[in-house]
Coordinates of N, CA and C and ligand atoms in Angstrom, one line a residue:
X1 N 13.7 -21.0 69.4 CA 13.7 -21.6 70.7 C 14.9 -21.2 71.5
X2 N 16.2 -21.1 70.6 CA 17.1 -21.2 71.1 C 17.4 -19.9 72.1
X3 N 17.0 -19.0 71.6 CA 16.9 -17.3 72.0 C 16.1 -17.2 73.3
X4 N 15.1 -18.2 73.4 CA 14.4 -18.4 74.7 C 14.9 -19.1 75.6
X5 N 14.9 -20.3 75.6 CA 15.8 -21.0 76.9 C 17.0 -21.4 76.1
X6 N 18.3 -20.7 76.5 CA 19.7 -20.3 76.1 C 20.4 -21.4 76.8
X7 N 20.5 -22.9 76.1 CA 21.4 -23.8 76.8 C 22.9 -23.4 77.5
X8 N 22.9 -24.0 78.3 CA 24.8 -23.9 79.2 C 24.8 -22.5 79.9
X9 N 23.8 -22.0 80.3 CA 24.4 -20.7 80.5 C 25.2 -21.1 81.9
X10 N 25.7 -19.9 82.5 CA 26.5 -19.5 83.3 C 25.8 -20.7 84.7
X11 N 24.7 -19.8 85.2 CA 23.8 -20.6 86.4 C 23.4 -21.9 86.7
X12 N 23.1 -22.2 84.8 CA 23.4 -24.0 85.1 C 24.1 -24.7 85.2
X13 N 25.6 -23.9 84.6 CA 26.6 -25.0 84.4 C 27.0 -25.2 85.8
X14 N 26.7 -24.0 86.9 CA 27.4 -24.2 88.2 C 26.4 -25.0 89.0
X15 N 25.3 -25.1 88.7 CA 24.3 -26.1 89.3 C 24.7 -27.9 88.9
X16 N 24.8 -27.8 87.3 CA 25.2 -29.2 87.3 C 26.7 -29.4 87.8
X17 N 27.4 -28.9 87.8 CA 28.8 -29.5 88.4 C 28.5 -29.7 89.7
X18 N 27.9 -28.7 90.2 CA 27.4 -28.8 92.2 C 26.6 -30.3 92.1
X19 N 25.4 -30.6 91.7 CA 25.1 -31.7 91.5 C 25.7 -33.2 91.2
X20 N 26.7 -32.9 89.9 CA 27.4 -34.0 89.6 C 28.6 -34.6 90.7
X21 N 29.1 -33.4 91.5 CA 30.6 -33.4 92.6 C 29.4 -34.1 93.8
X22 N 28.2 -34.0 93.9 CA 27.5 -34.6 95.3 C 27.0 -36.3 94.6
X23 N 27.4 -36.2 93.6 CA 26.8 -37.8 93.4 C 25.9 -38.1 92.3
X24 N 24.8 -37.3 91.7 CA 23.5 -36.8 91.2 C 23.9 -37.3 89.9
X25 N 23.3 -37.9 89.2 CA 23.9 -38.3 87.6 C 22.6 -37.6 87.0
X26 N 22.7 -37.1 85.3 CA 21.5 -36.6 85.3 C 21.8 -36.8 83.5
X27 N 20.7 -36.4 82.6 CA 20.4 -36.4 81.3 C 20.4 -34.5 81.4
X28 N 21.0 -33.8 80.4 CA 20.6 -32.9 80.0 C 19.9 -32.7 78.4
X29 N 18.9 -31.5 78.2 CA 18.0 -31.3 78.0 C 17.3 -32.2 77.1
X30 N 16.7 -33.1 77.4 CA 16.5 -34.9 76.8 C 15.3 -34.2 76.1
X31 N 15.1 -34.5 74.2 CA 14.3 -34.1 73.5 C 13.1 -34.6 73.7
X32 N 13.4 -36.0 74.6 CA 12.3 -36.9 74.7 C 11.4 -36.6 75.9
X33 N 12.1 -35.5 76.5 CA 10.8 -35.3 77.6 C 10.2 -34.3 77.4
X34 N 9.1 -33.9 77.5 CA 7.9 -32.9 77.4 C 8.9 -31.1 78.3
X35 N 9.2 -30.4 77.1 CA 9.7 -29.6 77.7 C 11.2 -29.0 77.3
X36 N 11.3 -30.4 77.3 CA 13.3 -30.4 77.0 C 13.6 -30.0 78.3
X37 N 13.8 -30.6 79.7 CA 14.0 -29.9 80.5 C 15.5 -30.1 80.6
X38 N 16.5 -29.3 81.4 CA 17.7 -28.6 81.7 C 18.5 -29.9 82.0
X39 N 17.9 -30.2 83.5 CA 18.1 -31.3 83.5 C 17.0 -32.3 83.9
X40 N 17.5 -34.2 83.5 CA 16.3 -35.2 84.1 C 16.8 -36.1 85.0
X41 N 16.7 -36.2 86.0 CA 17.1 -37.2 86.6 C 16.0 -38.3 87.2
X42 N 16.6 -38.7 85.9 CA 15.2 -40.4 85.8 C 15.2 -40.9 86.9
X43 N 16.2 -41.7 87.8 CA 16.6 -42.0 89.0 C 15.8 -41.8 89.9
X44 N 15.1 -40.4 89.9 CA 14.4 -40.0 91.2 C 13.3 -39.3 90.6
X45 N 13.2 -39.6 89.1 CA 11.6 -39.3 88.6 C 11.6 -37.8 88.5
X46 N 12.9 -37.0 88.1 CA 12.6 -35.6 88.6 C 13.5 -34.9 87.3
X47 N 12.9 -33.6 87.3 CA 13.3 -32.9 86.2 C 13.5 -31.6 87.1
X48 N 14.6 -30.7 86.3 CA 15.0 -29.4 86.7 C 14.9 -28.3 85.9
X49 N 14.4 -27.4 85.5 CA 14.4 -26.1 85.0 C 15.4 -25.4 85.5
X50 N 15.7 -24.4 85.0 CA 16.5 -23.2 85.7 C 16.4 -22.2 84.6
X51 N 15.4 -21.3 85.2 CA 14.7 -20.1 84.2 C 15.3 -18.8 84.5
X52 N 15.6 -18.3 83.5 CA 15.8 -16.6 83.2 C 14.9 -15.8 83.4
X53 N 15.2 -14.7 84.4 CA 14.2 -13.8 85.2 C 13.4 -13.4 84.0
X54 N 14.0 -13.0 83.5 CA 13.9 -12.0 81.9 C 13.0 -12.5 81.0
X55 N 13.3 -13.5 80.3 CA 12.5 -14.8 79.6 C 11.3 -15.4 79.9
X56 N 11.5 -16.0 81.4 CA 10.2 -16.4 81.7 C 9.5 -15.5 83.0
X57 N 9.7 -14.3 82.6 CA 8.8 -13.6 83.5 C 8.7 -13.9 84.8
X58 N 9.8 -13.8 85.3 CA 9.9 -13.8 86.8 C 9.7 -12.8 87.8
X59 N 9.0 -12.3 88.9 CA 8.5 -11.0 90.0 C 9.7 -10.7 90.5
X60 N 11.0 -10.5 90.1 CA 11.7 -10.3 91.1 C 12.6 -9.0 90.9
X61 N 13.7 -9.0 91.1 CA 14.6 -7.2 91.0 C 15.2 -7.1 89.9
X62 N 15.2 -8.6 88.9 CA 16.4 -9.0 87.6 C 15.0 -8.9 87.0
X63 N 14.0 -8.4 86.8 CA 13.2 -8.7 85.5 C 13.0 -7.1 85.9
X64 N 13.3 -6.3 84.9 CA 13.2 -4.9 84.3 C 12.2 -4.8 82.8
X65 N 11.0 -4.0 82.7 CA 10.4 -4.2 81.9 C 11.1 -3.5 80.8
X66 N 11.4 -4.2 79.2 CA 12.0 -3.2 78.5 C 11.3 -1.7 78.1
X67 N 12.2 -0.8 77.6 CA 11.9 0.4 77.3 C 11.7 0.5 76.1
X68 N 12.1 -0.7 75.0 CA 11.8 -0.4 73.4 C 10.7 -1.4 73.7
X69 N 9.8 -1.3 72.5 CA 8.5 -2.1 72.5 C 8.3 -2.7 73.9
X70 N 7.9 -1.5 74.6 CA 7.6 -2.8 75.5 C 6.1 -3.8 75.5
X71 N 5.6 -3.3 74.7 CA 4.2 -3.8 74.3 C 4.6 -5.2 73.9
X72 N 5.4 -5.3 72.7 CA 6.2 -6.3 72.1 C 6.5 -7.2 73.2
X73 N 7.5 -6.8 73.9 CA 8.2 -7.4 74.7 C 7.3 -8.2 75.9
X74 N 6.5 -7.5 75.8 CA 5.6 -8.0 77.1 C 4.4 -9.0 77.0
X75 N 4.2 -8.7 75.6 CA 3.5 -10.0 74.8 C 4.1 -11.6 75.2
X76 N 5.6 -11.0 74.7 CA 6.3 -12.3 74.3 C 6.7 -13.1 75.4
X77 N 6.9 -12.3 76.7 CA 7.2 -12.8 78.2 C 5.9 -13.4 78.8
X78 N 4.8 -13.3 78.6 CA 3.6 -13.6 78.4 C 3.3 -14.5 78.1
X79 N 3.6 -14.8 76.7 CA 3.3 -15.9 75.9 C 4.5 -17.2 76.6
X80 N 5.6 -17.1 77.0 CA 6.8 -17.8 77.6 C 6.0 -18.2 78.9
X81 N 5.8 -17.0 79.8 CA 5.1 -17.7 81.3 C 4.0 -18.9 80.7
X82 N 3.1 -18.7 79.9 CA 1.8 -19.4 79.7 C 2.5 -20.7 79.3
X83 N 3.4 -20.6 78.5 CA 4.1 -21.6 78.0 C 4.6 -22.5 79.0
X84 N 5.2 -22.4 79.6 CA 5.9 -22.7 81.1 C 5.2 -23.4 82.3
X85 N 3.8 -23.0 81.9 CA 3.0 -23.4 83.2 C 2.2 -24.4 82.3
X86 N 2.0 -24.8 81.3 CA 1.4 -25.4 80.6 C 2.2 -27.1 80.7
X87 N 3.9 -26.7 80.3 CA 4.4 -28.0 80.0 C 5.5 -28.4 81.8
X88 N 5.3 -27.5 82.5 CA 5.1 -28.1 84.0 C 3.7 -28.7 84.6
X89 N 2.5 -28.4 83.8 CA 1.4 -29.1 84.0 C 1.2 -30.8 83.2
X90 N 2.2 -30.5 82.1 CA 2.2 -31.7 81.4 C 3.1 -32.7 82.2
X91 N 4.1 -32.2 82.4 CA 4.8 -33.1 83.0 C 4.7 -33.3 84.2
X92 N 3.9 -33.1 84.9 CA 3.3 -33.6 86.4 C 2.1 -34.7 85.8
X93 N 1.3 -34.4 85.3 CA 0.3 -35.3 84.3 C 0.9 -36.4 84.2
X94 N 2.1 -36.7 83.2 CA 3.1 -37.5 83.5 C 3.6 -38.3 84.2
X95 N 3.5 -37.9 85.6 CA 4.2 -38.4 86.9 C 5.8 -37.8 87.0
X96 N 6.1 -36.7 86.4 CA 7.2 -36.5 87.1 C 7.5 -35.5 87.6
X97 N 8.9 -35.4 89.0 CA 8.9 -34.4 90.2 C 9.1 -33.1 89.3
X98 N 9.2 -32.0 89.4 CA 9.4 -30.8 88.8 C 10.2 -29.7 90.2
X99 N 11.1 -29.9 89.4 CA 11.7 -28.2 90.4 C 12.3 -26.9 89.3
X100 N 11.8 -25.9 89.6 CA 11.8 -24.6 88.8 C 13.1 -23.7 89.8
X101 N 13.9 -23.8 89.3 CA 15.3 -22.9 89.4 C 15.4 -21.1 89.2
X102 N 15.0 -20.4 89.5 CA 14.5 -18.8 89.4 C 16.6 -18.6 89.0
X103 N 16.8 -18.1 87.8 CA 18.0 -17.8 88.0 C 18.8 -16.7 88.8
X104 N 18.2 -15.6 89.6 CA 18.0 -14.7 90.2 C 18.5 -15.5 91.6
X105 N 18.5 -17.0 92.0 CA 19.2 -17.7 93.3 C 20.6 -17.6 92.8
X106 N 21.1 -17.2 91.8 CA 22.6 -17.5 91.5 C 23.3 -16.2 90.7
X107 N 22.5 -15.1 90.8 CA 22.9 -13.8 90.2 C 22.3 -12.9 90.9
X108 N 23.3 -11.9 90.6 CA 22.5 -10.8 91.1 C 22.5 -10.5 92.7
X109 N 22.2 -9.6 93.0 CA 22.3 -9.0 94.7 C 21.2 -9.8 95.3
X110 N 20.3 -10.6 95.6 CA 20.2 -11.8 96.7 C 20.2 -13.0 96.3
X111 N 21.6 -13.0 95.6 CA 21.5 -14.8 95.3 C 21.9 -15.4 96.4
X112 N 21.9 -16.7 96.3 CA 22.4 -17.3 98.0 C 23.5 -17.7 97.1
X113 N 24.4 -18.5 98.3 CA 25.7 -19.2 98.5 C 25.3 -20.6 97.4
X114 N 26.2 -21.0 96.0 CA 26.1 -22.0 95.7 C 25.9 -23.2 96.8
X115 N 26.6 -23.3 97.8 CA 26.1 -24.3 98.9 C 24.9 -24.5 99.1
X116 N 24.5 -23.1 99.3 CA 23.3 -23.3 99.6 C 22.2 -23.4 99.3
X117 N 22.4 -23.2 97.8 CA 21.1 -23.7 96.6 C 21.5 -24.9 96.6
X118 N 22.9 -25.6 96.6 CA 22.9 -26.7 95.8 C 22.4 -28.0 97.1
X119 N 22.7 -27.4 98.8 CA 21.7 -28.1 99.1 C 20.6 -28.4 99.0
X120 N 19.5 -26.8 98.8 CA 18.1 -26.8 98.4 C 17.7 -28.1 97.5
X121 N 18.6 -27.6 96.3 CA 18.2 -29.0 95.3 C 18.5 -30.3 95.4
X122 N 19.1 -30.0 96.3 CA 19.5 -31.8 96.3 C 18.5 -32.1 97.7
X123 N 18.2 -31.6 98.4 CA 17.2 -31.7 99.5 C 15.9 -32.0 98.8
X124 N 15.5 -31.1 97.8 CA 14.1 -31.4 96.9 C 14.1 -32.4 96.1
X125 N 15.4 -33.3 95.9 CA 15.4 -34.4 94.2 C 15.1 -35.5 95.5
X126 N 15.8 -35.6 96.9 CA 15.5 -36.6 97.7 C 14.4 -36.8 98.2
X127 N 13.7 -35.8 98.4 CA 12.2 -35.4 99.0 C 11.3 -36.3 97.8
X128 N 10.0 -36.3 98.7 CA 9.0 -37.0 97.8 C 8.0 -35.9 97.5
X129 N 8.1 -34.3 97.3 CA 8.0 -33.6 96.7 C 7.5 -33.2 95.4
X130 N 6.4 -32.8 94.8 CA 6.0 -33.6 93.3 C 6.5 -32.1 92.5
X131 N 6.7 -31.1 93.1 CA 6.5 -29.7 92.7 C 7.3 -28.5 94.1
X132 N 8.5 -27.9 93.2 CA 9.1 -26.6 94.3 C 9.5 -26.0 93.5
X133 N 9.2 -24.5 93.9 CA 10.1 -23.5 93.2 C 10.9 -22.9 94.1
X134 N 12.5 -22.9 93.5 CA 13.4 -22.1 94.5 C 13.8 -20.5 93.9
X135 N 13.9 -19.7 94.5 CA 14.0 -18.3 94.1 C 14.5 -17.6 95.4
X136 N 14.6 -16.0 95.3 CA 15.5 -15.5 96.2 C 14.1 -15.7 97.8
X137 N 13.4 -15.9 97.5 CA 12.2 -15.5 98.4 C 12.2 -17.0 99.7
X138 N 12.5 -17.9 99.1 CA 13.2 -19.3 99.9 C 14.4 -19.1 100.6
X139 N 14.7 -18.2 100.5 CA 15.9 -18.0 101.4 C 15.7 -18.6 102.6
X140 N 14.7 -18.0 103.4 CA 14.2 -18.1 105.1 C 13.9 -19.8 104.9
X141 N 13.6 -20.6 104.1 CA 13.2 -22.0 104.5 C 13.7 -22.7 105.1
Ligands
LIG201 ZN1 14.2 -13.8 89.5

């Protein structure tokens, strides 16, 4: 699991400190919620992902299909998206908010301004919002 969603990386840690400097208290990846999500913020009923282009199969300029197995490889990004959509459907089932973090908003040639993701998210944890995905394509919102 651990090879798959790669705790602390680089893009979260700058998301939770943006978060924690605006006020936001949160649980990270709590075993106890459906998912293990990144972060929970019980408070406002809401949970955060922040996914690797790569990993979970994301349409954007950072997901390059590999050149070795890519048969292999494409299986297994496959098997991750399905995965993905499965326990964001659980946890809405649940009752809780869900926002999906495209890590491609914080790397790479169109990430935005930490300002200005870390408003997006904090605009969506306040919103009554049950479901958003932020990626480079939300730029214009
Ligand atoms: Zn991406």
């Amino acid at each position: 699991m651990k090879s798959i969603r790669s705790e602390n990386t680089r893009p979260e840690m700058a998301i939770r400190k943006g978060l924690y400097a605006l006020g936001f208290r949160y649980r990270l990846h709590d075993k106890k919620i459906t998912g293990k999500p990144d972060l929970v913020l019980k408070k406002y009923n809401a949970v955060i992902f922040i996914n690797g282009c790569y990993w979970h199969g994301h349409d954007c300029h950072m997901f390059k299909p590999s050149k070795t197995r890519p048969e292999y490889w494409k299986n297994r990004i496959e098997k991750n998206r399905n995965r993905d959509q499965k326990t964001i459907k659980r946890l809405r089932d649940e009752g809780w908010r869900v926002l999906l973090v495209w890590e491609c908003t914080l790397k790479g040639k169109c990430r935005l301004t930490q300002d200005d993701l870390l408003n997006k998210i904090s605009k969506w944890i306040l919103s009554d919002r049950s479901f958003a995905v932020i990626d480079t394509q939300s730029r214009a919102e």
